[in-house]
PDB file of C-alpha atoms in Angstrom:
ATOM      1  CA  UNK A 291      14.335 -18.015  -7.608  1.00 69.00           C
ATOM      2  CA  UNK A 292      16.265 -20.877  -6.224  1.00 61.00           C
ATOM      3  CA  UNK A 293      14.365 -21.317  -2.858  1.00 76.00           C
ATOM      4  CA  UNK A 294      11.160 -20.707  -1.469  1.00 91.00           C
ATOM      5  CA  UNK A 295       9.648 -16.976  -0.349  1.00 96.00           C
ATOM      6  CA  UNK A 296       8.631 -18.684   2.675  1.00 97.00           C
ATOM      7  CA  UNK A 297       8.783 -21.133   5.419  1.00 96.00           C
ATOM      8  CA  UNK A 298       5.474 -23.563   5.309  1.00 96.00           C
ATOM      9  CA  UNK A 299       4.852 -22.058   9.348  1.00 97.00           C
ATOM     10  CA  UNK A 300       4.974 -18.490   7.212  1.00 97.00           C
ATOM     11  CA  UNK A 301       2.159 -19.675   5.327  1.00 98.00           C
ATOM     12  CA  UNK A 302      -0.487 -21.129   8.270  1.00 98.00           C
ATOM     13  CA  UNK A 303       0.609 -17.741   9.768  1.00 97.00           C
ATOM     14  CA  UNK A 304      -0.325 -16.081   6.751  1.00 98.00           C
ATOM     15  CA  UNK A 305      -3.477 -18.025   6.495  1.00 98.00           C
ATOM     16  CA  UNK A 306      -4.526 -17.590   9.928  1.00 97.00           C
ATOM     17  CA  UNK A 307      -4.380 -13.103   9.513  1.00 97.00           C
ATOM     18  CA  UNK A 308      -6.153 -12.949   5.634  1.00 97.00           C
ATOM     19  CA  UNK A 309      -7.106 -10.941   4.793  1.00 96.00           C
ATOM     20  CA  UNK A 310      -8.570  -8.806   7.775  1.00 94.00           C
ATOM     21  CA  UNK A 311      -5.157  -9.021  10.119  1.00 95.00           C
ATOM     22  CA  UNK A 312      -2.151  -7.229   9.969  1.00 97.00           C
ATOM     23  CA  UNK A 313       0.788 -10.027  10.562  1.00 97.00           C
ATOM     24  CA  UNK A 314       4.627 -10.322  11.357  1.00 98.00           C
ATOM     25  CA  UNK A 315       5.744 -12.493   8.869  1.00 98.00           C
ATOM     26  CA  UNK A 316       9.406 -14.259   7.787  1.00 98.00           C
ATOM     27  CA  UNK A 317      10.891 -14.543   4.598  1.00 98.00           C
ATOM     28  CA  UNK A 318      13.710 -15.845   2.940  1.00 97.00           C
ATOM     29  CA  UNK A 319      14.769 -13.090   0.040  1.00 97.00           C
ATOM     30  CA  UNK A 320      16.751 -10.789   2.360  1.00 97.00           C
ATOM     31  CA  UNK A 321      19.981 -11.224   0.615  1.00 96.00           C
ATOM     32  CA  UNK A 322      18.050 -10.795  -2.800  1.00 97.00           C
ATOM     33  CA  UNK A 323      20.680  -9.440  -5.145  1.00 97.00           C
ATOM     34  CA  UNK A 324      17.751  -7.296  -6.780  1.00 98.00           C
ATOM     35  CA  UNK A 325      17.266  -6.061  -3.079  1.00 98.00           C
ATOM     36  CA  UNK A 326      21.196  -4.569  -2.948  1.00 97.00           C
ATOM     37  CA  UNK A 327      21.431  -0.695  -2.814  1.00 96.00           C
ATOM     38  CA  UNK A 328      23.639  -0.436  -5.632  1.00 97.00           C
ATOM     39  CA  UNK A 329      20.850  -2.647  -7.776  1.00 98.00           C
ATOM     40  CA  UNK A 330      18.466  -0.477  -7.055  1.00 97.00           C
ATOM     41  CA  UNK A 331      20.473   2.396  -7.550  1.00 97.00           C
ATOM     42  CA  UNK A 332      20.565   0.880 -11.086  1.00 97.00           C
ATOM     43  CA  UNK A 333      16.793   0.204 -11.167  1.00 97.00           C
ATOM     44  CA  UNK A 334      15.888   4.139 -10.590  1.00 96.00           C
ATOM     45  CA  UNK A 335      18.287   4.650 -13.801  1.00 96.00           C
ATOM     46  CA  UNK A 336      16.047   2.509 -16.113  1.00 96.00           C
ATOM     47  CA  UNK A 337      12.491   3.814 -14.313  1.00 96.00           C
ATOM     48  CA  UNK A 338      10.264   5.939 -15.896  1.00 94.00           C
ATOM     49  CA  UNK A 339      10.611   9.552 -14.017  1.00 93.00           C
ATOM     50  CA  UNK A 340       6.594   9.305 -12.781  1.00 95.00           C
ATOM     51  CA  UNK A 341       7.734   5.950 -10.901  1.00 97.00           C
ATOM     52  CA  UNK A 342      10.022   7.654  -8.848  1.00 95.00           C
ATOM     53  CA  UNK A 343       9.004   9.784  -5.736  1.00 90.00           C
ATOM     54  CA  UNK A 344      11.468  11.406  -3.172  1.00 89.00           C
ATOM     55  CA  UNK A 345      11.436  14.070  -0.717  1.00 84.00           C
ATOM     56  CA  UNK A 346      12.425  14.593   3.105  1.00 78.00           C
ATOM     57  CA  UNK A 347      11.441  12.081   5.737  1.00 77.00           C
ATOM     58  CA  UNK A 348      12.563  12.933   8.495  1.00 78.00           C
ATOM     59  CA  UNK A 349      11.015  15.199  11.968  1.00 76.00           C
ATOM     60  CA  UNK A 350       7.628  15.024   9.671  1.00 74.00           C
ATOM     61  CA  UNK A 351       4.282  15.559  11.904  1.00 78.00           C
ATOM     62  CA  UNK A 352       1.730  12.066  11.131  1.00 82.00           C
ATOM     63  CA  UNK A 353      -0.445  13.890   9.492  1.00 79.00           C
ATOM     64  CA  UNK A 354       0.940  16.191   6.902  1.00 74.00           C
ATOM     65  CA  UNK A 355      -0.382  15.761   3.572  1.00 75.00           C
ATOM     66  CA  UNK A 356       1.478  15.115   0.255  1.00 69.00           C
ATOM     67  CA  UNK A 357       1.572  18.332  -0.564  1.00 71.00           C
ATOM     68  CA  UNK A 358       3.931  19.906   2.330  1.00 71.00           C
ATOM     69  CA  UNK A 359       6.014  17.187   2.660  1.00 75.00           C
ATOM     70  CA  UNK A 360       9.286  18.900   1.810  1.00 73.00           C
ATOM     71  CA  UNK A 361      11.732  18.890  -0.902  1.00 71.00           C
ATOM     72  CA  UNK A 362      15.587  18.361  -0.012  1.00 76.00           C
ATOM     73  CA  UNK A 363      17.254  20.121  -3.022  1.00 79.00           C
ATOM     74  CA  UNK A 364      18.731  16.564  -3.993  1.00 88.00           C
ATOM     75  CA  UNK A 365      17.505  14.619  -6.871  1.00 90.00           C
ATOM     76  CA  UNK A 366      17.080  10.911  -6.651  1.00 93.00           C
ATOM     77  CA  UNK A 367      19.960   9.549  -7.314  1.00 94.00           C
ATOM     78  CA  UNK A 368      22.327  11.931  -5.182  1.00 94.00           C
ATOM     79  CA  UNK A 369      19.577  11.021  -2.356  1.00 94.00           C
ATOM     80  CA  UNK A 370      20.079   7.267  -2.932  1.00 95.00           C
ATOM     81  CA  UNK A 371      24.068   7.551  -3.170  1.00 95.00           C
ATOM     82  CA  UNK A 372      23.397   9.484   0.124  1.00 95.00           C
ATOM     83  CA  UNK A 373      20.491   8.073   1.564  1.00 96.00           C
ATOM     84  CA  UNK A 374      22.860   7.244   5.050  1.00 95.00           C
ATOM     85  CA  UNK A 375      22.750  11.101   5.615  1.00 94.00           C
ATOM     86  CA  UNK A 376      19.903  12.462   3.361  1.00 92.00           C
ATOM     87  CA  UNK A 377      16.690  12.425   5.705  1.00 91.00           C
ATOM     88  CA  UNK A 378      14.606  11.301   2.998  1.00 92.00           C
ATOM     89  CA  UNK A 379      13.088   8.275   1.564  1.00 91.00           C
ATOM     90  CA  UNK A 380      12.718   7.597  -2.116  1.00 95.00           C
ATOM     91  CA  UNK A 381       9.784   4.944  -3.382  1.00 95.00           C
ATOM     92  CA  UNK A 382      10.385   2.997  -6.283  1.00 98.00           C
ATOM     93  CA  UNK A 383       6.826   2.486  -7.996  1.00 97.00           C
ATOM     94  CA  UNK A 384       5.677  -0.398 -10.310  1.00 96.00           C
ATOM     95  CA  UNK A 385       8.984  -1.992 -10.541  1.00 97.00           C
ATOM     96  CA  UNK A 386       7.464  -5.191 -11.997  1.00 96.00           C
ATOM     97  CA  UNK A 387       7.959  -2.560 -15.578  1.00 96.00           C
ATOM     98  CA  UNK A 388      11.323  -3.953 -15.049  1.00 97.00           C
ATOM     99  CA  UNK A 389      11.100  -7.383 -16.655  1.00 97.00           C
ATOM    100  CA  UNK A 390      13.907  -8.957 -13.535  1.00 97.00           C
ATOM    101  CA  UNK A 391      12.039  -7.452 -10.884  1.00 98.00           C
ATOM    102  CA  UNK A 392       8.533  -8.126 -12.440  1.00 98.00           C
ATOM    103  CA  UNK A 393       9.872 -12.081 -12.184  1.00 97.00           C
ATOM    104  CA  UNK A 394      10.646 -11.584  -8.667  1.00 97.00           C
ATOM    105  CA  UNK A 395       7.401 -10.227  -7.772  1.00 98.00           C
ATOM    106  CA  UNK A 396       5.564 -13.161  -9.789  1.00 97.00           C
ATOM    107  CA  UNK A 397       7.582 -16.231  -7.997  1.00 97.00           C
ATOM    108  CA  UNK A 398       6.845 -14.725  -4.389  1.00 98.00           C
ATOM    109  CA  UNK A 399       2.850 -13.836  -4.742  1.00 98.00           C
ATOM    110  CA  UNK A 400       2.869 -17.135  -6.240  1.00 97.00           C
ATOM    111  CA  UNK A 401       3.465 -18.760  -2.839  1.00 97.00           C
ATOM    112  CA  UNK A 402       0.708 -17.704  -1.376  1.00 98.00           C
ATOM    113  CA  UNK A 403      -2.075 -17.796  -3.800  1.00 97.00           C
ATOM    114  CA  UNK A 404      -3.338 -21.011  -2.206  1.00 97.00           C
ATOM    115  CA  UNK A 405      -3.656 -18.365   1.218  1.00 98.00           C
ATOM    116  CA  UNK A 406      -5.556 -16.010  -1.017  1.00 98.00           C
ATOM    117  CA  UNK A 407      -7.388 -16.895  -3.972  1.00 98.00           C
ATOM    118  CA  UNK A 408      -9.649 -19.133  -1.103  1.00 97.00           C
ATOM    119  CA  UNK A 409     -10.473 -16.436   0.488  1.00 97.00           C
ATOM    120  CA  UNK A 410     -10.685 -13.206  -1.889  1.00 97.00           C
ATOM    121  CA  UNK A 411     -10.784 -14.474  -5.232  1.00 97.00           C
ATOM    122  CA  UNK A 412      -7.992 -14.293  -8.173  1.00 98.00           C
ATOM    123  CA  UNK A 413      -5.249 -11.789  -7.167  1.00 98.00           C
ATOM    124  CA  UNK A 414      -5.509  -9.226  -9.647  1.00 98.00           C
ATOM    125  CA  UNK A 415      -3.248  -6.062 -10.704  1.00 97.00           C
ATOM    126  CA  UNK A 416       0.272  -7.329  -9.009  1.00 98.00           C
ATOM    127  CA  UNK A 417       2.007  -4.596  -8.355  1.00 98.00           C
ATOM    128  CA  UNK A 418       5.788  -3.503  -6.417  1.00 98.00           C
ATOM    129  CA  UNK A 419       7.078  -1.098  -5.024  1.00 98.00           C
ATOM    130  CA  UNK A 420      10.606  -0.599  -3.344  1.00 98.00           C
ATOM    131  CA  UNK A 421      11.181   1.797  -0.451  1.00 97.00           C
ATOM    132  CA  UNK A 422      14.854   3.499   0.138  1.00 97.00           C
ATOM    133  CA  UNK A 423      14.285   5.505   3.561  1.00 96.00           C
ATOM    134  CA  UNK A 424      17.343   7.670   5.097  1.00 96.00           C
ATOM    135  CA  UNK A 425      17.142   6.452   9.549  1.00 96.00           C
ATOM    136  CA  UNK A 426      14.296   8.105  11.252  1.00 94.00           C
ATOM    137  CA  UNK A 427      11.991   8.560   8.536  1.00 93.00           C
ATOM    138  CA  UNK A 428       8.584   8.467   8.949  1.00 91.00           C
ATOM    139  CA  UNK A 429       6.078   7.769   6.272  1.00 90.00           C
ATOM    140  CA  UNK A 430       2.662   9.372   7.531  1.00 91.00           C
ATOM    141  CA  UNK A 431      -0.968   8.034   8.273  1.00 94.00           C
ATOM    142  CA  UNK A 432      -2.295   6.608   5.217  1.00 94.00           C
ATOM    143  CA  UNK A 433      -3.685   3.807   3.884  1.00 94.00           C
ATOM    144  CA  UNK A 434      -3.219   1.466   0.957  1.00 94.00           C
ATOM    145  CA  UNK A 435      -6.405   0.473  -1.670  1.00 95.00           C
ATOM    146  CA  UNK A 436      -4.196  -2.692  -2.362  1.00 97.00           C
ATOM    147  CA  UNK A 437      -3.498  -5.935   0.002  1.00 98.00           C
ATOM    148  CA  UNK A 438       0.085  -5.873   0.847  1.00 97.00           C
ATOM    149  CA  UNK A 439       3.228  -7.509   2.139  1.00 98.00           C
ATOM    150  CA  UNK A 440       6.402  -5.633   3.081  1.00 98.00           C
ATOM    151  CA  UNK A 441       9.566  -7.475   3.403  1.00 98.00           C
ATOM    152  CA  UNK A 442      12.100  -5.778   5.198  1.00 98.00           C
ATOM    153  CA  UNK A 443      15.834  -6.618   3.550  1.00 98.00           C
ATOM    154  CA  UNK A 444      17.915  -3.688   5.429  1.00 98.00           C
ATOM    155  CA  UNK A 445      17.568  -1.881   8.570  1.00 98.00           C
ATOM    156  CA  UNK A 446      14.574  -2.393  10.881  1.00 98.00           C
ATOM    157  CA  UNK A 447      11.393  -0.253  10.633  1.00 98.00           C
ATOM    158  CA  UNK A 448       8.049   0.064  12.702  1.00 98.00           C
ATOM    159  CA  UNK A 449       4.384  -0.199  11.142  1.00 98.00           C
ATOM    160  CA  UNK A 450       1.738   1.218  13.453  1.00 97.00           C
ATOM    161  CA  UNK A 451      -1.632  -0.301  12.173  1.00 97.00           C
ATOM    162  CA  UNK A 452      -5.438   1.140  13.660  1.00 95.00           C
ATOM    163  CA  UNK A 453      -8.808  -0.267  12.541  1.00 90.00           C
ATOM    164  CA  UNK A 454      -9.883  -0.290   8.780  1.00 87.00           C
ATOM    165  CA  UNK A 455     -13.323   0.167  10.218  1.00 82.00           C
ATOM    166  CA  UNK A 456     -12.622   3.207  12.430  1.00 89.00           C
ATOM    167  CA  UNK A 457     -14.706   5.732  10.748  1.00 89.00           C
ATOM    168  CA  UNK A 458     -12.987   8.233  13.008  1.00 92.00           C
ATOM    169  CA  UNK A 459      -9.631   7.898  11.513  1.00 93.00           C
ATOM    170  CA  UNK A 460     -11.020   7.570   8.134  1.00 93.00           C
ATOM    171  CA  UNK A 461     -14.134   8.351   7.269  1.00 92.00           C
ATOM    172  CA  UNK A 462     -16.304   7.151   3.763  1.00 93.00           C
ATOM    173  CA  UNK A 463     -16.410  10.918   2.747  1.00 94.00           C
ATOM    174  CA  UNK A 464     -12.772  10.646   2.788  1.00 94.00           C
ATOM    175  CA  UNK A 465     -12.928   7.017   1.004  1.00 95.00           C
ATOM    176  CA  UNK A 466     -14.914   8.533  -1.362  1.00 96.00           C
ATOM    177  CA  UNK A 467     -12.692  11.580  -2.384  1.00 95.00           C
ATOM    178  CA  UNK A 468      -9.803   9.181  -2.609  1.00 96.00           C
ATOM    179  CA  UNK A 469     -11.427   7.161  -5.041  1.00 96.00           C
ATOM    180  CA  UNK A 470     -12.152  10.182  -7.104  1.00 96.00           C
ATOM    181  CA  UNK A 471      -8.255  11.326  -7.281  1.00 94.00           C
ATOM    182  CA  UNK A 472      -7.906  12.715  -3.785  1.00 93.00           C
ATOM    183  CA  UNK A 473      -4.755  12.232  -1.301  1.00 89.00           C
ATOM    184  CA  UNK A 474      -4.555   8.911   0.838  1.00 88.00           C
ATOM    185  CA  UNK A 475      -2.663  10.720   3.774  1.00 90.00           C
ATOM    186  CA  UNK A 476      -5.071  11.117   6.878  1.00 93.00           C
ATOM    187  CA  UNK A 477      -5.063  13.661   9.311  1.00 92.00           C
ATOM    188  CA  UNK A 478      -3.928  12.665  12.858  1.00 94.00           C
ATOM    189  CA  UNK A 479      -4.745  13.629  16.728  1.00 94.00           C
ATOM    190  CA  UNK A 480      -2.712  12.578  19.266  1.00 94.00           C
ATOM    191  CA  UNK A 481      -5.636  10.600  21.523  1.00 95.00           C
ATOM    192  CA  UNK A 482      -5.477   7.824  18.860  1.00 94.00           C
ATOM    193  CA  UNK A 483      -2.267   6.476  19.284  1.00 93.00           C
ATOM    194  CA  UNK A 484      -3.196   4.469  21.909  1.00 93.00           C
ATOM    195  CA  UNK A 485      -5.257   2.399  19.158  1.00 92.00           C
ATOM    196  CA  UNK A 486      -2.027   1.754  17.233  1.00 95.00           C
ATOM    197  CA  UNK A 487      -0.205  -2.140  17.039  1.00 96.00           C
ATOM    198  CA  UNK A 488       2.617  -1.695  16.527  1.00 97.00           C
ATOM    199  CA  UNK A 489       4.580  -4.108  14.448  1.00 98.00           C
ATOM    200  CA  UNK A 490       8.792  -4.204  14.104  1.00 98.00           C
ATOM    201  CA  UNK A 491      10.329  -5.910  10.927  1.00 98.00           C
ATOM    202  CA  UNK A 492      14.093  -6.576  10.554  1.00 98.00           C
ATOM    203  CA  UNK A 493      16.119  -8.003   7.433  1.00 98.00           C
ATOM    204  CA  UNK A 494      14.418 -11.261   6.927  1.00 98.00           C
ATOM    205  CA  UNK A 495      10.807 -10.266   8.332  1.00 98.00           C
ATOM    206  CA  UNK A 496       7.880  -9.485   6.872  1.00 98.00           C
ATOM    207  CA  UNK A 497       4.582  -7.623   7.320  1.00 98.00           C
ATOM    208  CA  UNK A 498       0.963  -8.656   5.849  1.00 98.00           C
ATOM    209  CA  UNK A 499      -0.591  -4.848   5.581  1.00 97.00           C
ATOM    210  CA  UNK A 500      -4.695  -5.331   5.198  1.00 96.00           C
ATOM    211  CA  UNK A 501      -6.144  -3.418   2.766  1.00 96.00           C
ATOM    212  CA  UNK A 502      -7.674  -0.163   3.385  1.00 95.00           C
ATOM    213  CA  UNK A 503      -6.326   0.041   7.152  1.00 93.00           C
ATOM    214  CA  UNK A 504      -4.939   3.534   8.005  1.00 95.00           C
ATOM    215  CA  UNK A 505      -1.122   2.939   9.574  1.00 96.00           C
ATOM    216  CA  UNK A 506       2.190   4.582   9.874  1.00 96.00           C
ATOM    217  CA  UNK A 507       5.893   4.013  10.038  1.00 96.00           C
ATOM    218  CA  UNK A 508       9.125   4.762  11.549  1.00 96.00           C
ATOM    219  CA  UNK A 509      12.490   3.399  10.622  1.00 97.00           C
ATOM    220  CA  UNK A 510      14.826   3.132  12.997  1.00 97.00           C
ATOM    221  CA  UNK A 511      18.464   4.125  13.077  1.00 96.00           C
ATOM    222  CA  UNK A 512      20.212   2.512  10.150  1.00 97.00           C
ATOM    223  CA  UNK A 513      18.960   3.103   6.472  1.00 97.00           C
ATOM    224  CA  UNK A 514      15.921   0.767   5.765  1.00 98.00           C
ATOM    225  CA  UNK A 515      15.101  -0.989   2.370  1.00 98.00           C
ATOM    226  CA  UNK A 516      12.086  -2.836   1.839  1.00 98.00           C
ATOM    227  CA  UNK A 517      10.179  -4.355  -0.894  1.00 98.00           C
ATOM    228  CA  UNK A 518       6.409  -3.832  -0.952  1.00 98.00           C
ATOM    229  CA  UNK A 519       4.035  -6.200  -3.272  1.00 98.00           C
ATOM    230  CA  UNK A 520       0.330  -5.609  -3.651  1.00 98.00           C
ATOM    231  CA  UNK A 521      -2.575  -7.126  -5.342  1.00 98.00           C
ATOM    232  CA  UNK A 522      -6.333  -6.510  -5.791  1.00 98.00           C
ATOM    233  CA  UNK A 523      -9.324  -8.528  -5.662  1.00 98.00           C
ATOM    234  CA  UNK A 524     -12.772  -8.440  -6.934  1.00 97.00           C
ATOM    235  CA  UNK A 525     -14.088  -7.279  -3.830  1.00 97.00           C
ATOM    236  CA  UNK A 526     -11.517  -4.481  -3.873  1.00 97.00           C
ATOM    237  CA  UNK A 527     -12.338  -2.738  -7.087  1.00 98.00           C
ATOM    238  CA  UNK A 528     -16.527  -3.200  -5.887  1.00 98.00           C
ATOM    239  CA  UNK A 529     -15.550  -1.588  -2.919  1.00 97.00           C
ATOM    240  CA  UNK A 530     -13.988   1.360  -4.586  1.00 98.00           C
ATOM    241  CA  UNK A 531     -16.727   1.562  -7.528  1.00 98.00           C
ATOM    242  CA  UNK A 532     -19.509   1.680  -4.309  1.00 98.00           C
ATOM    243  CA  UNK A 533     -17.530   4.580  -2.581  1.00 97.00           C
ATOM    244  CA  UNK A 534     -17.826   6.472  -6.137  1.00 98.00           C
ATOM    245  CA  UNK A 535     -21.105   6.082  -6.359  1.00 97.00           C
ATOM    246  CA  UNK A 536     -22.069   7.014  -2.883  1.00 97.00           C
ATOM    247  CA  UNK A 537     -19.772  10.184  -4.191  1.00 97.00           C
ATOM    248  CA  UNK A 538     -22.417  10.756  -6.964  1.00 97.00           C
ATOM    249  CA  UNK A 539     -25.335  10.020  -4.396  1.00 97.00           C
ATOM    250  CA  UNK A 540     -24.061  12.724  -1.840  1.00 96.00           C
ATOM    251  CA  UNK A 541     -24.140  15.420  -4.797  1.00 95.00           C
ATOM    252  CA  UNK A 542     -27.623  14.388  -5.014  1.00 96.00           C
ATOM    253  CA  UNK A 543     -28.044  15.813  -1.168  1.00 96.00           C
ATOM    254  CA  UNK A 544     -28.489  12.075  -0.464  1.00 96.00           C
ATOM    255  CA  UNK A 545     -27.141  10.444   2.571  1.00 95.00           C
ATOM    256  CA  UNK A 546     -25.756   6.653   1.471  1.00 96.00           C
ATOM    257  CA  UNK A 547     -24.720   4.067   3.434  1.00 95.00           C
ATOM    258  CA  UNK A 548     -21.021   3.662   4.092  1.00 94.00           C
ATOM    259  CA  UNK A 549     -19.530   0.441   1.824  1.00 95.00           C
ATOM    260  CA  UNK A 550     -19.676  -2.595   3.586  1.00 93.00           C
ATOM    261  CA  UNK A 551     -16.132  -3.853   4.481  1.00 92.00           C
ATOM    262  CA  UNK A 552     -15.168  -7.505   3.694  1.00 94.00           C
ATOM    263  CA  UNK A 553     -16.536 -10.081   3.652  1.00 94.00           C
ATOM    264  CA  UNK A 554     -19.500  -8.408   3.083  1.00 94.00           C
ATOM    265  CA  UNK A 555     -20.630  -7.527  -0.684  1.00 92.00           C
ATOM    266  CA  UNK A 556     -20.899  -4.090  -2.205  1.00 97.00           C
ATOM    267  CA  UNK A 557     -22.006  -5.046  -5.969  1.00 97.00           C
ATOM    268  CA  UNK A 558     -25.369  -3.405  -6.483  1.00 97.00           C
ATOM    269  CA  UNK A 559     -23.641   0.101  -5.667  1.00 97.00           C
ATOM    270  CA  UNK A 560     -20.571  -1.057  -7.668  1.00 98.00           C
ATOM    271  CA  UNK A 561     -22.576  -1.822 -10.833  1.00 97.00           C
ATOM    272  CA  UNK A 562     -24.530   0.994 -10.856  1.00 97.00           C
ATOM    273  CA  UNK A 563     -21.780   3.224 -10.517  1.00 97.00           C
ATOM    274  CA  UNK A 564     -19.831   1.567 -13.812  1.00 97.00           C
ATOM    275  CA  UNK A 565     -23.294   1.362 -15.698  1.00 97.00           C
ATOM    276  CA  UNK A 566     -23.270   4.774 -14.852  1.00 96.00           C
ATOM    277  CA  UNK A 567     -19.787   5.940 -16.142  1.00 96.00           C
ATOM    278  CA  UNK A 568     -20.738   3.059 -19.334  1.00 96.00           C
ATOM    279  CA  UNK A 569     -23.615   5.375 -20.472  1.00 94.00           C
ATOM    280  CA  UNK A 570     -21.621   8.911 -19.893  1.00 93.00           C
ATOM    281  CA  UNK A 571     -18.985   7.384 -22.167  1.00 93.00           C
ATOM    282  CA  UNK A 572     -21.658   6.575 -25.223  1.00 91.00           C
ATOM    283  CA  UNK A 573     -22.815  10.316 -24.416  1.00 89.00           C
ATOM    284  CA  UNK A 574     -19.299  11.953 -24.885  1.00 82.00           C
ATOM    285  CA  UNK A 575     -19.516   9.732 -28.036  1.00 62.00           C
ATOM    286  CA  UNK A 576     -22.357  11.104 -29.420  1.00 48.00           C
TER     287      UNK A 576
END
């Protein structure tokens, strides 16, 4: 890449949000010619099928799940070729497969490990993602296991971010099902939007998205593209093994403790739940 991801004022702003704050960011890959439509047209060509998901967008209620989102009838590339009129968006997973993309996403997390290995350790599992979305589609309430920055490069789109601690919204039952295979999308009531901050991203901006924070988004009325790269941490994958074993310790008719969120530590849980799945493994063995 010829220039720099970001400004150095990108960076301090960066800085001054990880990893607990969501923040508006700028960039400077926009005009990316890996970020075109007809280059990623291309790209869903040479993706493995189970890295491609697609379906309607648009009038959808925040909290539907995954499984009654609709289907349009159109497969993914007549919904990219007409994603203009479609009401749909399509999601491009794990594009680093693709060795071009993959050096995209390395020279832009690059520029801000100095912002993150300080404060969460080695960034682990890179991972991105590419998002095609028809105007007015709405992604539902979720949230994402992974720290995360989405740079707009067409259209303009809102991200409406509420509390990762809000065990109202999302709840460690519901942590804990995710991390044994469940869904991600939360359900929603209409008294908690009021909680929401909103945050507006046009070609050229950026978002920081903290991990495990529930949000939602709305793109506006030209088709949006954006490019979503993730990481993990150390912390990350403790916090996940701690909400599987306080899965295993609820079976028990126990009532745990709710993982701690960062920067406070979660190992004891997390290492008993992998010595745990360790000795299950030697007994399948045997």
């Amino acid at each position: 890449m010829d220039s720099q991801p970001f400004s150095p004022e990108t960076i301090d702003a960066l800085a001054a949000a990880y990893p607990l704050a969501p923040r508006h960011l700028q960039h400077q890959i926009a005009d990316h010619p890996l970020l075109q439509l007809d280059a990623l047209a291309a790209l869903a060509h040479r993706l493995r099928p189970e890295s491609i998901e697609f379906n309607a967008a648009t009038d959808l209620p925040l909290g539907i799940s995954n499984d009654e989102t609709p289907y349009t009838g159109l497969d993914v590339h007549q919904t990219i070729a007409q994603i203009d009129s479609a009401g749909s968006w399509v999601l491009l997973k794990t594009i680093d497969q693709d060795p071009a993309y993959a050096q995209l996403m390395r020279d832009v997390l690059a520029a801000i490990e100095p912002v993150v290995e300080p404060r969460t350790g080695a960034m682990m599992r890179l991972e991105g993602f590419i998002f095609i979305s028809s105007p007015g589609a709405v992604t539902p309430l979720h949230f994402d296991p992974d720290y995360n920055i989405l740079f707009q490069a067409r259209g303009s789109k809102t991200m409406t971010f509420f509390p990762a601690g809000d065990e109202e919204m999302i709840s460690a039952r519901f942590f804990e099902q995710y991390f044994n295979g469940g869904p991600r999308n939360l359900s929603w009531r209409d008294e908690w939007a009021d909680r929401g901050q909103p945050i507006t991203v046009t070609p050229g901006e950026a978002i920081y998205v903290p991990i495990l924070g529930p949000h939602w988004v709305k793109v506006d009325d030209e088709v949006s593209v954006s490019l979503s790269l993730t990481w993990r941490s150390e912390w990350s994958f403790h916090h996940a093994d701690a909400c599987r074993f306080n899965s295993r310790l609820r079976k028990l008719g126990l009532r745990p403790s709710s993982p701690q969120l960062y920067p406070a530590d979660n190992r004891l849980k997390s290492y008993s739940q992998r010595a745990l799945v360790r000795a299950e493994r030697m007994m399948g063995r045997g």
